[in-house]
Short mmCIF file of C-alpha atoms in Angstrom, two decimals:
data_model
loop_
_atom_site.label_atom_id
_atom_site.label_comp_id
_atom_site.label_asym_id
_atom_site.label_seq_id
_atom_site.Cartn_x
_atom_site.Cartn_y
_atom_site.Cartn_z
CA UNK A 1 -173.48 -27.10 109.19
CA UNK A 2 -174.49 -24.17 111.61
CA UNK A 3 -173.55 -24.40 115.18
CA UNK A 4 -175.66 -26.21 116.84
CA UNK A 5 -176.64 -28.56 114.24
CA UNK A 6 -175.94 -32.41 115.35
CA UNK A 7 -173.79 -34.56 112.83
CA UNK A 8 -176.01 -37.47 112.35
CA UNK A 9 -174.72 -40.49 110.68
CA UNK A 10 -176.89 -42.08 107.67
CA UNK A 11 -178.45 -45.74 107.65
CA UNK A 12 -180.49 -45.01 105.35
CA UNK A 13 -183.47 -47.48 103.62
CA UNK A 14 -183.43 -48.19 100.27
CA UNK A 15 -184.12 -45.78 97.81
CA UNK A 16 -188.15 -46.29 96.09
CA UNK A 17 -188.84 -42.78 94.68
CA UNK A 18 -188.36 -41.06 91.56
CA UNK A 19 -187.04 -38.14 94.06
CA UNK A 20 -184.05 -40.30 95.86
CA UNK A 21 -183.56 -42.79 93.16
CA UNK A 22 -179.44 -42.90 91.78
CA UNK A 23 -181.03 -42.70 88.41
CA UNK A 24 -184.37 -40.30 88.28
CA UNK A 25 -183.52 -38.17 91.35
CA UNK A 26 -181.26 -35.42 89.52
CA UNK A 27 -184.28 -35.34 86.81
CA UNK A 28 -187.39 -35.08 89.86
CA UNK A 29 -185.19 -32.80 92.12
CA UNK A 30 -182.35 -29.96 92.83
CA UNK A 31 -179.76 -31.21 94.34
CA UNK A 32 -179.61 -28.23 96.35
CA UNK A 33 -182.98 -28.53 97.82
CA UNK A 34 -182.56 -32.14 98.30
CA UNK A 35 -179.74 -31.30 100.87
CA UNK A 36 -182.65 -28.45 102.66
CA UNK A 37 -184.71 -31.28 102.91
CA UNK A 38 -183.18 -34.53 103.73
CA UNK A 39 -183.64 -36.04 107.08
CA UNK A 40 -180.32 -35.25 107.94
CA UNK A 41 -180.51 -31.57 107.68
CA UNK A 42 -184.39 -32.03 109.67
CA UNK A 43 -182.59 -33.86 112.59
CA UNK A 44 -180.47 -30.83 112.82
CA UNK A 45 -182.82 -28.21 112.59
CA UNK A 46 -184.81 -30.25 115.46
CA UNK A 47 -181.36 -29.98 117.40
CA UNK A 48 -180.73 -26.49 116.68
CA UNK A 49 -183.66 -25.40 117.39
CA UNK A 50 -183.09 -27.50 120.89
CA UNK A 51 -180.41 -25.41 121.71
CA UNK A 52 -181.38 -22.44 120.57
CA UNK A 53 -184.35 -22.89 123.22
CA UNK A 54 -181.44 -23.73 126.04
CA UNK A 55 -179.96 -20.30 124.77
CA UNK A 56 -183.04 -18.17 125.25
CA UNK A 57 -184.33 -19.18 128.25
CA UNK A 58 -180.36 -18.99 129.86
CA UNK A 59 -180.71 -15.26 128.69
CA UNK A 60 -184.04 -14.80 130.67
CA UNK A 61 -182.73 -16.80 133.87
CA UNK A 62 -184.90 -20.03 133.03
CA UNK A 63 -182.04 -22.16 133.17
CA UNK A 64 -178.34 -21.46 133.93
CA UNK A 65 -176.06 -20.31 131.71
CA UNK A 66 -173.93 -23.35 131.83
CA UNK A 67 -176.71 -25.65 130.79
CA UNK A 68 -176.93 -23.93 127.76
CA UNK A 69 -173.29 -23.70 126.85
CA UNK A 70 -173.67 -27.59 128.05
CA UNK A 71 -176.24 -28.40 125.84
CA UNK A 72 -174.65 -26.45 122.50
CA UNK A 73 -171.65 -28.80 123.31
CA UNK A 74 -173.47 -31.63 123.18
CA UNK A 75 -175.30 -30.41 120.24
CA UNK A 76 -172.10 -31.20 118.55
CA UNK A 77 -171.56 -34.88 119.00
CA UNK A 78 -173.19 -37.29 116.56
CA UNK A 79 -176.42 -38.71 117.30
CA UNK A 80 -176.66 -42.60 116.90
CA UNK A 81 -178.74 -42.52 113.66
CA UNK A 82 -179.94 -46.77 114.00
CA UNK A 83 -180.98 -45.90 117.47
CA UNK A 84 -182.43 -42.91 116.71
CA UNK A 85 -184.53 -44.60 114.04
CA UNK A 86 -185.55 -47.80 115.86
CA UNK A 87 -186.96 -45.74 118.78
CA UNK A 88 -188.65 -42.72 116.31
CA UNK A 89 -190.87 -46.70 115.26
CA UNK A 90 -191.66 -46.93 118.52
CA UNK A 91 -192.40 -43.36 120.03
CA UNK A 92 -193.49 -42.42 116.53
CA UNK A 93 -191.89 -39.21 116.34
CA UNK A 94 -188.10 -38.32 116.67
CA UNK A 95 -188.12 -35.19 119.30
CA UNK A 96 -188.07 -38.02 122.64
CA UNK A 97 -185.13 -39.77 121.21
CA UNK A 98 -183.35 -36.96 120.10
CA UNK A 99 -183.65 -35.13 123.84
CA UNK A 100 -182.51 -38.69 125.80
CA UNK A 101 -179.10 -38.71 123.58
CA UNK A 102 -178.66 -35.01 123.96
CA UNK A 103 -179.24 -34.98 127.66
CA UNK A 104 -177.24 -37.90 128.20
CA UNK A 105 -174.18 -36.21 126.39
CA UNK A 106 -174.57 -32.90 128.28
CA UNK A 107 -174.45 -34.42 131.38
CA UNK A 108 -175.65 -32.75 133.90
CA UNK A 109 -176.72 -29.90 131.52
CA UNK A 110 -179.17 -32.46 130.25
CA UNK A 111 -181.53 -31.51 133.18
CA UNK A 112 -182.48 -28.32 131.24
CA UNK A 113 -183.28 -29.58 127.68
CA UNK A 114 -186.41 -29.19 126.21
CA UNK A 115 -187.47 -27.23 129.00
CA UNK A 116 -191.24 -26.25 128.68
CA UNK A 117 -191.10 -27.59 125.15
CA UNK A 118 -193.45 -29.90 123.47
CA UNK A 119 -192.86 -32.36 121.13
CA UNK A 120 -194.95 -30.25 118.30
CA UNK A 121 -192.73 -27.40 119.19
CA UNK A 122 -189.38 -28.64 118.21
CA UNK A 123 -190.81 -30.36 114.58
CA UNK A 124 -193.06 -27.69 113.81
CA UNK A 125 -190.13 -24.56 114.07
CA UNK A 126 -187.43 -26.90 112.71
CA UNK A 127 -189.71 -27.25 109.51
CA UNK A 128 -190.25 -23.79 109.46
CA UNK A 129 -186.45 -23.36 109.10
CA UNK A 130 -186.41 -25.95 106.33
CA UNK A 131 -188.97 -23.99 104.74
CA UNK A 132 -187.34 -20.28 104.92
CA UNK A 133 -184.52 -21.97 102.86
CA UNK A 134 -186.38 -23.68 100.58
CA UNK A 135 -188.45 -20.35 99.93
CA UNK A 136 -184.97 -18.91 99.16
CA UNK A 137 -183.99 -20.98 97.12
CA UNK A 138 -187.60 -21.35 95.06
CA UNK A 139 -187.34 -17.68 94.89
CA UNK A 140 -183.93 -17.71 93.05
CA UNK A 141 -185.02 -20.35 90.72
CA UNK A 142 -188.59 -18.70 90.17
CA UNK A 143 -186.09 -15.30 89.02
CA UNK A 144 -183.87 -17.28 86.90
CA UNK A 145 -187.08 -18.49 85.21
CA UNK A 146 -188.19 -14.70 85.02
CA UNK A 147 -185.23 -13.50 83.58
CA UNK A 148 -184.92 -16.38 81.07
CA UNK A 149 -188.58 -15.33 80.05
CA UNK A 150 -187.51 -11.43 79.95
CA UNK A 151 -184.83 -12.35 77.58
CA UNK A 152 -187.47 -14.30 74.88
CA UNK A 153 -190.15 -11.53 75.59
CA UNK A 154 -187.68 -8.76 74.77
CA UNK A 155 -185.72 -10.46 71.48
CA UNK A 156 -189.00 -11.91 69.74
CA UNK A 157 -191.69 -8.66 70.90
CA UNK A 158 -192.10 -8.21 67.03
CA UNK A 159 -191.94 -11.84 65.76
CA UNK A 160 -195.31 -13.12 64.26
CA UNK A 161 -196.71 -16.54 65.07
CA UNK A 162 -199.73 -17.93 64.70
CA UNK A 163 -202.30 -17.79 67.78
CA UNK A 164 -203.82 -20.97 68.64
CA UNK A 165 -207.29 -21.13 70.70
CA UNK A 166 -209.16 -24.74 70.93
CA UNK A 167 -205.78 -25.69 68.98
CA UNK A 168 -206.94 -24.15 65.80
CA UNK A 169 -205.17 -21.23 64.47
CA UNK A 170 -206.93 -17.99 65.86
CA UNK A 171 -205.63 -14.74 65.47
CA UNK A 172 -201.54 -13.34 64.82
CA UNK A 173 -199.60 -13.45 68.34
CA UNK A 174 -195.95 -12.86 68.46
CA UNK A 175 -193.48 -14.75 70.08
CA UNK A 176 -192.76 -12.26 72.70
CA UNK A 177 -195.84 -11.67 73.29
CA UNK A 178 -196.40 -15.41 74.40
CA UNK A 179 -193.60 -15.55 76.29
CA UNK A 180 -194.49 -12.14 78.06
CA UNK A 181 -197.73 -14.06 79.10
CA UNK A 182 -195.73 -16.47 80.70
CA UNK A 183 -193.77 -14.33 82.96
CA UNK A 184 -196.26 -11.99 83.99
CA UNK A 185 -197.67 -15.51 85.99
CA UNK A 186 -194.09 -15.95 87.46
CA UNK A 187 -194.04 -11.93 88.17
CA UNK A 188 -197.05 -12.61 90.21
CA UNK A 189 -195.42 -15.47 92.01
CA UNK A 190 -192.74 -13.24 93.05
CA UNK A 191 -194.87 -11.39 94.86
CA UNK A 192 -196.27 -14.56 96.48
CA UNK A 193 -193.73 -15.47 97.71
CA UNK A 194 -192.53 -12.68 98.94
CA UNK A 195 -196.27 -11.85 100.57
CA UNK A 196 -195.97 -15.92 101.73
CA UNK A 197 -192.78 -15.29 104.25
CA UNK A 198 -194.22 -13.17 107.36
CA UNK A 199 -197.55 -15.70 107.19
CA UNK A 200 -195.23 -18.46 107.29
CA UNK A 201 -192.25 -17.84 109.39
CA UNK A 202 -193.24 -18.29 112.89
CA UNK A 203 -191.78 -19.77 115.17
CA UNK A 204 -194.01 -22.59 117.22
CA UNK A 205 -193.46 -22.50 120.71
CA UNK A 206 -196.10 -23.11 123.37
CA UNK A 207 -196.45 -26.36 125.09
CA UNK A 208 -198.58 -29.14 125.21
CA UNK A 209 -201.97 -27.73 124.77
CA UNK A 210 -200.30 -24.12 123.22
CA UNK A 211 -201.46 -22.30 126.42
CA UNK A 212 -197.54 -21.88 127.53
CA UNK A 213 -198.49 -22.92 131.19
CA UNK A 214 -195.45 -25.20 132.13
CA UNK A 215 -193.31 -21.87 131.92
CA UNK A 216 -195.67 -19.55 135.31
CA UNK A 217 -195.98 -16.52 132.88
CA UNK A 218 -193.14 -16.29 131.20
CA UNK A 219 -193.84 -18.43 128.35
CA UNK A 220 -194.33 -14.98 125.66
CA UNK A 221 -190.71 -14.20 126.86
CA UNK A 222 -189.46 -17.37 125.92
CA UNK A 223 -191.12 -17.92 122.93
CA UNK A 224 -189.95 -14.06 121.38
CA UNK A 225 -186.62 -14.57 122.66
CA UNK A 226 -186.96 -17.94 120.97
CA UNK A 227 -187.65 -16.33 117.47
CA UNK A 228 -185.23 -13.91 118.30
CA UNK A 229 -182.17 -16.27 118.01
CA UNK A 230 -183.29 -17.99 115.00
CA UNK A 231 -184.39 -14.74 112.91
CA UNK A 232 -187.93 -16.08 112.95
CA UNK A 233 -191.12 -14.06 113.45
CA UNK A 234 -193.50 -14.26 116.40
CA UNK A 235 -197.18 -15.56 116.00
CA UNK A 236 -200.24 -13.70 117.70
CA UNK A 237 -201.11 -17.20 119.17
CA UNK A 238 -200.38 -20.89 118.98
CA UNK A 239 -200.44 -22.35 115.59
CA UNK A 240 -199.39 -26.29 115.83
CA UNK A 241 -203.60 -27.43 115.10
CA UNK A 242 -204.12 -24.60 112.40
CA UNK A 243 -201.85 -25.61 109.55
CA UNK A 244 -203.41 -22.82 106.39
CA UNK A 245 -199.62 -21.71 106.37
CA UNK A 246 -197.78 -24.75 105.76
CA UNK A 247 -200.77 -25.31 103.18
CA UNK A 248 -200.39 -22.18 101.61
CA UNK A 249 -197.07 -22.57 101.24
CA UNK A 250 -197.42 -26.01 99.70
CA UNK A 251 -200.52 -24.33 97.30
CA UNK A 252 -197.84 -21.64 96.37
CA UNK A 253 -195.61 -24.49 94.86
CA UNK A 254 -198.47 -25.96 93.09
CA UNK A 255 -199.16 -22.91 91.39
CA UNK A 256 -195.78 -22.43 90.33
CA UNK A 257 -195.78 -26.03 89.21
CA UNK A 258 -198.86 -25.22 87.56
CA UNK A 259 -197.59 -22.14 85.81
CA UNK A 260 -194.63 -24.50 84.40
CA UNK A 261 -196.61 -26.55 83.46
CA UNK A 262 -198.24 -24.31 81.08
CA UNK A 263 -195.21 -23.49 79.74
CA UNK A 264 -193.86 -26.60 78.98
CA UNK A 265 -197.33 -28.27 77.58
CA UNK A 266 -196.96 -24.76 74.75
CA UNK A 267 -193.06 -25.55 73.88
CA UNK A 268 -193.77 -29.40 73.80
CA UNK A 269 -196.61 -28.71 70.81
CA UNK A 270 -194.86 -26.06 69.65
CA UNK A 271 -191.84 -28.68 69.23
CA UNK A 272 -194.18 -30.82 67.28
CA UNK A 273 -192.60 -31.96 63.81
CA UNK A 274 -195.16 -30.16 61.66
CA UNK A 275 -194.55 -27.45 63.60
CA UNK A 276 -190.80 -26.82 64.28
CA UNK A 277 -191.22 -23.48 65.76
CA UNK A 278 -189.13 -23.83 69.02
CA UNK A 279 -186.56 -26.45 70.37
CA UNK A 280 -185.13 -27.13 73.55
CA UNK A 281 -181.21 -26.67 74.05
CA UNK A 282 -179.46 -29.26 71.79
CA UNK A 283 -177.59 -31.67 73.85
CA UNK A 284 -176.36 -34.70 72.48
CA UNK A 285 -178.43 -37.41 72.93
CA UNK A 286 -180.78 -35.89 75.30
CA UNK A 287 -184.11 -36.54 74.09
CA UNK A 288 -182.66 -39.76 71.75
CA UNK A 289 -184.78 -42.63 70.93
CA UNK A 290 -183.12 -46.31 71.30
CA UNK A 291 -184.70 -46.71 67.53
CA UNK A 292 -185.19 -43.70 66.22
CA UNK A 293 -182.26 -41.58 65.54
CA UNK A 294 -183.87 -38.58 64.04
CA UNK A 295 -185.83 -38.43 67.58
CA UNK A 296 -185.39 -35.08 69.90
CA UNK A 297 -187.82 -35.86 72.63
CA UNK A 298 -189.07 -32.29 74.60
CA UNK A 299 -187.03 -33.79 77.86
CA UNK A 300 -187.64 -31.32 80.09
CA UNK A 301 -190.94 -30.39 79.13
CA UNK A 302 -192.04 -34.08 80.06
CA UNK A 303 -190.57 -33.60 83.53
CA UNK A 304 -192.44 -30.55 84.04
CA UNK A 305 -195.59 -31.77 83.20
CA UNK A 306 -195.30 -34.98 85.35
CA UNK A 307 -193.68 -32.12 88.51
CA UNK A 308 -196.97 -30.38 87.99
CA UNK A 309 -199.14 -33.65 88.76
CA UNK A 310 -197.13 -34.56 90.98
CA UNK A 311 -197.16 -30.72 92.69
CA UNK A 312 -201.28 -31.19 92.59
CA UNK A 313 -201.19 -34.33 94.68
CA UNK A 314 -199.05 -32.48 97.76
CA UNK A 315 -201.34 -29.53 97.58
CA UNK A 316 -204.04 -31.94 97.84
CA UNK A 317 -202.95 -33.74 100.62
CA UNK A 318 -201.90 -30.29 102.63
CA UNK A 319 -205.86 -29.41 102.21
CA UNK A 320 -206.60 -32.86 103.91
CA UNK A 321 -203.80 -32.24 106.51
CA UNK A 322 -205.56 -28.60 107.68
CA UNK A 323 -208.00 -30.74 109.12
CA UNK A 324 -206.47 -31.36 113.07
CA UNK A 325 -208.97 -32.55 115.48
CA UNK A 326 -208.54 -30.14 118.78
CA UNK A 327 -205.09 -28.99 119.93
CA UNK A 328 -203.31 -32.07 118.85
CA UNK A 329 -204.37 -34.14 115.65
CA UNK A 330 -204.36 -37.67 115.48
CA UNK A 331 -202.66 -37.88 112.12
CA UNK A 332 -203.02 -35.14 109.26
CA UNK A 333 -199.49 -33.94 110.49
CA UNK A 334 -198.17 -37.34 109.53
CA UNK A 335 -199.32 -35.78 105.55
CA UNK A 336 -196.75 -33.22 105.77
CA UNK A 337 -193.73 -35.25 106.78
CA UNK A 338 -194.68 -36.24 102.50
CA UNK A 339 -195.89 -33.14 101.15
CA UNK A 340 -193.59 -30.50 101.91
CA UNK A 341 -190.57 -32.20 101.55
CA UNK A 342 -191.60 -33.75 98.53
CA UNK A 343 -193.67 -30.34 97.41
CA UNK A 344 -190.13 -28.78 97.42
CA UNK A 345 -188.30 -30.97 96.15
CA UNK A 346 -190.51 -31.50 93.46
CA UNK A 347 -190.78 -28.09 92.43
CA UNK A 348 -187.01 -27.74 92.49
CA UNK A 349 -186.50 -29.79 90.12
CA UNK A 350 -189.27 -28.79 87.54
CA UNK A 351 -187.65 -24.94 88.37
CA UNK A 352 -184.03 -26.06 87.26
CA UNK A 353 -185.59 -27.79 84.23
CA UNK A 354 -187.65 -24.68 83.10
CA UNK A 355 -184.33 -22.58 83.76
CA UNK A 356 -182.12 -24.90 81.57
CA UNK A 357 -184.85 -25.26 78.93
CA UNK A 358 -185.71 -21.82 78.61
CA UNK A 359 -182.21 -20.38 78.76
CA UNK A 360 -180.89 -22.23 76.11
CA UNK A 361 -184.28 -22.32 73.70
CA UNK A 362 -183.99 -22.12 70.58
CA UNK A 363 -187.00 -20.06 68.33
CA UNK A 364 -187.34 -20.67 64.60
CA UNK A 365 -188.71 -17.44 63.28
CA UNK A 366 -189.27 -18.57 59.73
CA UNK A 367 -191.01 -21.90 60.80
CA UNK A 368 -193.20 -19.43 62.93
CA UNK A 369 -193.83 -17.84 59.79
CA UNK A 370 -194.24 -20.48 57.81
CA UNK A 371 -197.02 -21.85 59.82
CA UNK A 372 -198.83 -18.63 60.62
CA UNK A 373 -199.11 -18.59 56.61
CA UNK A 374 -200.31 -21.88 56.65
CA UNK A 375 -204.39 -20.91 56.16
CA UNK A 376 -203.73 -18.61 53.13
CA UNK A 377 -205.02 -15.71 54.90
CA UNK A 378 -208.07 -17.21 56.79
CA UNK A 379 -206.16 -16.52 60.26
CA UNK A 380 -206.63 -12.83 59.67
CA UNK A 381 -211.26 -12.94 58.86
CA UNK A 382 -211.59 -10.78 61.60
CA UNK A 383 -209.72 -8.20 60.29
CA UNK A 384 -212.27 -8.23 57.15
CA UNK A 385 -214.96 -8.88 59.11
CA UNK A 386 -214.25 -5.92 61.49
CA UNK A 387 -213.42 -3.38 58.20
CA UNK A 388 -216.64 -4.32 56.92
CA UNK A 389 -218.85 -4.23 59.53
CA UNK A 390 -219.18 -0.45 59.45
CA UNK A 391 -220.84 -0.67 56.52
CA UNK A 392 -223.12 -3.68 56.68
CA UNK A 393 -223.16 -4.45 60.84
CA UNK A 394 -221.61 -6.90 62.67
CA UNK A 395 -223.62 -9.99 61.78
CA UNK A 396 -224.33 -9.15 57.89
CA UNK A 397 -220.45 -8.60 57.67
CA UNK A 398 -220.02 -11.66 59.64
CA UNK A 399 -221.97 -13.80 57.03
CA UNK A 400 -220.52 -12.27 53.82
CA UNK A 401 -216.62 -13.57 55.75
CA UNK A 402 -217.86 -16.34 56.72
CA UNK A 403 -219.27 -17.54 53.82
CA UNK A 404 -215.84 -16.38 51.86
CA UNK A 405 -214.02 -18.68 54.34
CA UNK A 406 -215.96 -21.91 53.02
CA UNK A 407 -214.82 -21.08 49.96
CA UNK A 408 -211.29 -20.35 50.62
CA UNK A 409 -211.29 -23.53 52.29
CA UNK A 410 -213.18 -25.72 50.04
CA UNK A 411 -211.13 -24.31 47.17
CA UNK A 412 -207.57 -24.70 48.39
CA UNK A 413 -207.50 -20.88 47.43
CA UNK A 414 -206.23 -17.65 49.92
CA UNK A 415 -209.05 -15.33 51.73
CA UNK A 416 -208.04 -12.73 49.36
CA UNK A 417 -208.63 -14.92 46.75
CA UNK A 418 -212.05 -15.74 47.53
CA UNK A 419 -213.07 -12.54 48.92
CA UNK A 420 -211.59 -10.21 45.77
CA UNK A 421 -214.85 -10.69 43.83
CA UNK A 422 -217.73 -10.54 46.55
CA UNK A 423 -219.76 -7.64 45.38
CA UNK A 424 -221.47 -6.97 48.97
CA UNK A 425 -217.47 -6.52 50.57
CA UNK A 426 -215.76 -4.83 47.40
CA UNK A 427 -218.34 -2.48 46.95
CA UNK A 428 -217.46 -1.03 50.56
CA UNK A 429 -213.03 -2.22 50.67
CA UNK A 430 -210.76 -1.46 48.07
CA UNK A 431 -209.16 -4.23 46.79
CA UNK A 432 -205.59 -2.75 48.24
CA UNK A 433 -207.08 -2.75 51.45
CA UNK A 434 -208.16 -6.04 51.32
CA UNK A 435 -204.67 -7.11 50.32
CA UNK A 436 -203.13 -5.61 53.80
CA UNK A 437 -206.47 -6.76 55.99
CA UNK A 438 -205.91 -10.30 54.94
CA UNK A 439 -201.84 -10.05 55.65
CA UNK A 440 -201.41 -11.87 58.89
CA UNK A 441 -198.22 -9.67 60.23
CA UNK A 442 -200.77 -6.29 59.54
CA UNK A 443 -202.89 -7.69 61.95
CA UNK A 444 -200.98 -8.27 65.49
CA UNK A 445 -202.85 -5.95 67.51
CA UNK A 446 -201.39 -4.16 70.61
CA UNK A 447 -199.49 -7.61 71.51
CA UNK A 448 -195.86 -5.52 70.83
CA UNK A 449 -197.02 -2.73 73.92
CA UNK A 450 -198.62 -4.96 75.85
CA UNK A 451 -194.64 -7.10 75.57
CA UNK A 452 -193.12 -3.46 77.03
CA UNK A 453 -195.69 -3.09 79.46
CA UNK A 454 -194.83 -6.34 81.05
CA UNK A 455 -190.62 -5.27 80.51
CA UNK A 456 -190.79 -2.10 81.70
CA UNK A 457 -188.24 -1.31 84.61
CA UNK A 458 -186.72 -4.11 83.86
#
């Protein structure tokens, strides 16, 4: 714990979410962002953001220097978390409670605590510090995730799958390929987040109606030499009743989530039985049914998909809690004390799920194959279509495929097969080309480039 930062004692209520339960919570959320975000660690941001206040305005010759040192040693006792609690029900926020047992154990330092702070003040910058770690940490995770993708993208560039659009079979992919479409989303949430900080970042200081006037012009000092000592930035003007960057940051998760969630629907169908072309990492029993014991359930995959509705709900409710009436709202705030904890812990945990899955995934080139072989051919009529229609146009060589397709498929026989004899094509292919226009793996495109375009400088 950082100086500054109050021990508090925990009496807590009983556990009722998926996110703090003894038995879901490690599968809903990192542990690691679930100690960012618990109220433990918000009670002493809210305290260190209290002193670092005391320390600021000491530096300008607000308050004496003692009353700071005071109020940094009192900073370090434990705050009477029952007490605390009962009288957070009854002011309905924590900040008043908070200042009466710190100025009561600085003494006479006390005087000078929360001096020309408002209640708004103290919450808003203490979340802000919650959020610049929990931005770090997404930002590992979210490059863990990239790197996990870099690895698949770069080992299977040249290994031929089957396309699916509409879930039909559509045209040759390969695996790297797909998996290069997946990071180039998380490359772009990179740069998010990284864009996200300075919007974000501010530090909220400026009194009860944000006009500063309790400190007789010297409330700009204060509040940069307020940012100052906790590495925060400074905001052109108050911010506590326009909330678009705690929403964007809570929008920034959903899109993540969202982007996971893509991932994890593709592998889950892509597990499939008939399809067997990817697994997740083989641990034993995870994924076991209580009846079935040939069962490996896509584990992770289910946890990211339920994250990402989850992720949509915060977002949501951060659009409903832009809406503040005035300077002060009279309750959208109260959506936040849910959303962005939850929002972060939420995505934590999808983030770590993604990282373990994706790590340790295992690809089954020949069932890939297998499957992309599946339609005798017919995966690959745009190939024919597109060497004939030089000859005949687009829509006439359209027709003669199309109508070879029917046949393939009401025959049980390849494309080749029922295309081999068709006067109007064979009169303008060689049967040898015909052969290599309806091999799938002739027909991949630019998808291997397109894989080192997304690698390069990697």
């Amino acid at each position: 714990m950082t100086e500054g930062s109050a021990p508090v004692t925990s009496h807590s209520p009983k556990n009722v979410t998926a996110l703090d339960s003894p038995i879901w919570g490690r599968s809903f959320s990192d542990d690691e962002m679930r100690a960012i975000f618990c109220s433990e660690r918000y009670l002493a941001a809210c305290t260190e953001v209290e002193v670092a206040l005391a320390r600021a305005q000491a530096g300008l010759g607000l308050i004496p220097a003692e009353a700071a040192d005071g109020i940094a040693a009192a900073s370090l006792q434990p705050l009477d978390h029952d007490r605390l609690a009962r009288e957070t029900e009854i002011v309905g926020y924590p900040i008043l409670p908070i200042v009466e047992q710190l100025s009561v154990t600085a003494g006479e330092a006390g005087k000078y605590l929360h001096w020309g702070a408002t209640t708004q003040d103290i919450m808003d910058t203490a979340t802000v510090l919650q959020i610049r770690d929990g931005l770090d940490l997404v930002a590992r995770r979210v490059e863990g995730v990239r790197r996990a993708l870099a690895g698949l993208a770069r080992t299977h560039r040249d290994t031929p799958m089957a396309g699916r659009t509409h879930m039909q079979h559509a045209l040759p992919v390969t695996f790297g390929y797909k998996a290069a479409t997946w990071l180039s989303g998380f490359d772009r949430h990179a740069e998010r987040l990284e864009q996200l900080s300075p919007r974000v970042l501010n530090v909220q200081f400026s009194g009860a109606s944000g006009t500063l006037a309790s400190l007789s012009g010297r409330g700009l000092e204060t509040q940069s030499a307020l940012a100052a000592e906790l590495g925060l930035g400074v905001p052109a003007i108050t911010w506590h009743s326009i909330r678009d960057g705690i929403a964007e940051t809570v929008q920034t998760l959903a899109l993540i989530g969202g982007s996971l969630a893509k991932i994890a629907g593709d592998v889950a169908i892509m597990m499939t039985t008939e399809l067997s072309e990817v697994a997740e990492p083989f641990v034993r029993h995870r994924g076991a049914s209580s009846t079935m014991p040939q069962k490996a359930n896509p584990i992770s995959c289910e946890l990211i998909l339920a994250g990402a509705r989850l992720m949509r709900n915060h977002a949501s409710a951060m659009l409903d809690a832009m809406i503040h009436d005035h300077e002060r709202a009279t309750g959208p705030s109260h959506l936040e004390f849910s959303a962005v904890p939850e929002g972060f812990a939420t995505i934590s945990g999808m983030l770590a799920q993604a990282e373990f899955m994706l790590e340790g995934l295992r690809v089954y080139p020949e069932n890939m194959g297998r499957n992309l072989d599946h339609s005798r051919g017919l995966i690959v009529a745009e190939a024919v279509m597109m060497a004939l229609a030089p000859h005949t146009g687009r829509k006439e060589a359209h027709d003669i495929v199309y109508a070879g397709c029917r046949r393939a498929v009401e025959g049980s026989m390849s494309l080749y097969d029922a295309l081999k004899d068709e006067v109007a094509l064979t009169s303008h292919l060689e049967v040898e080309l015909l052969k290599s226009l309806t091999e799938p793996r002739n027909y991949l495109g630019e998808a291997p480039e397109m894989v080192d375009r997304v690698l390069a400088g990697r």
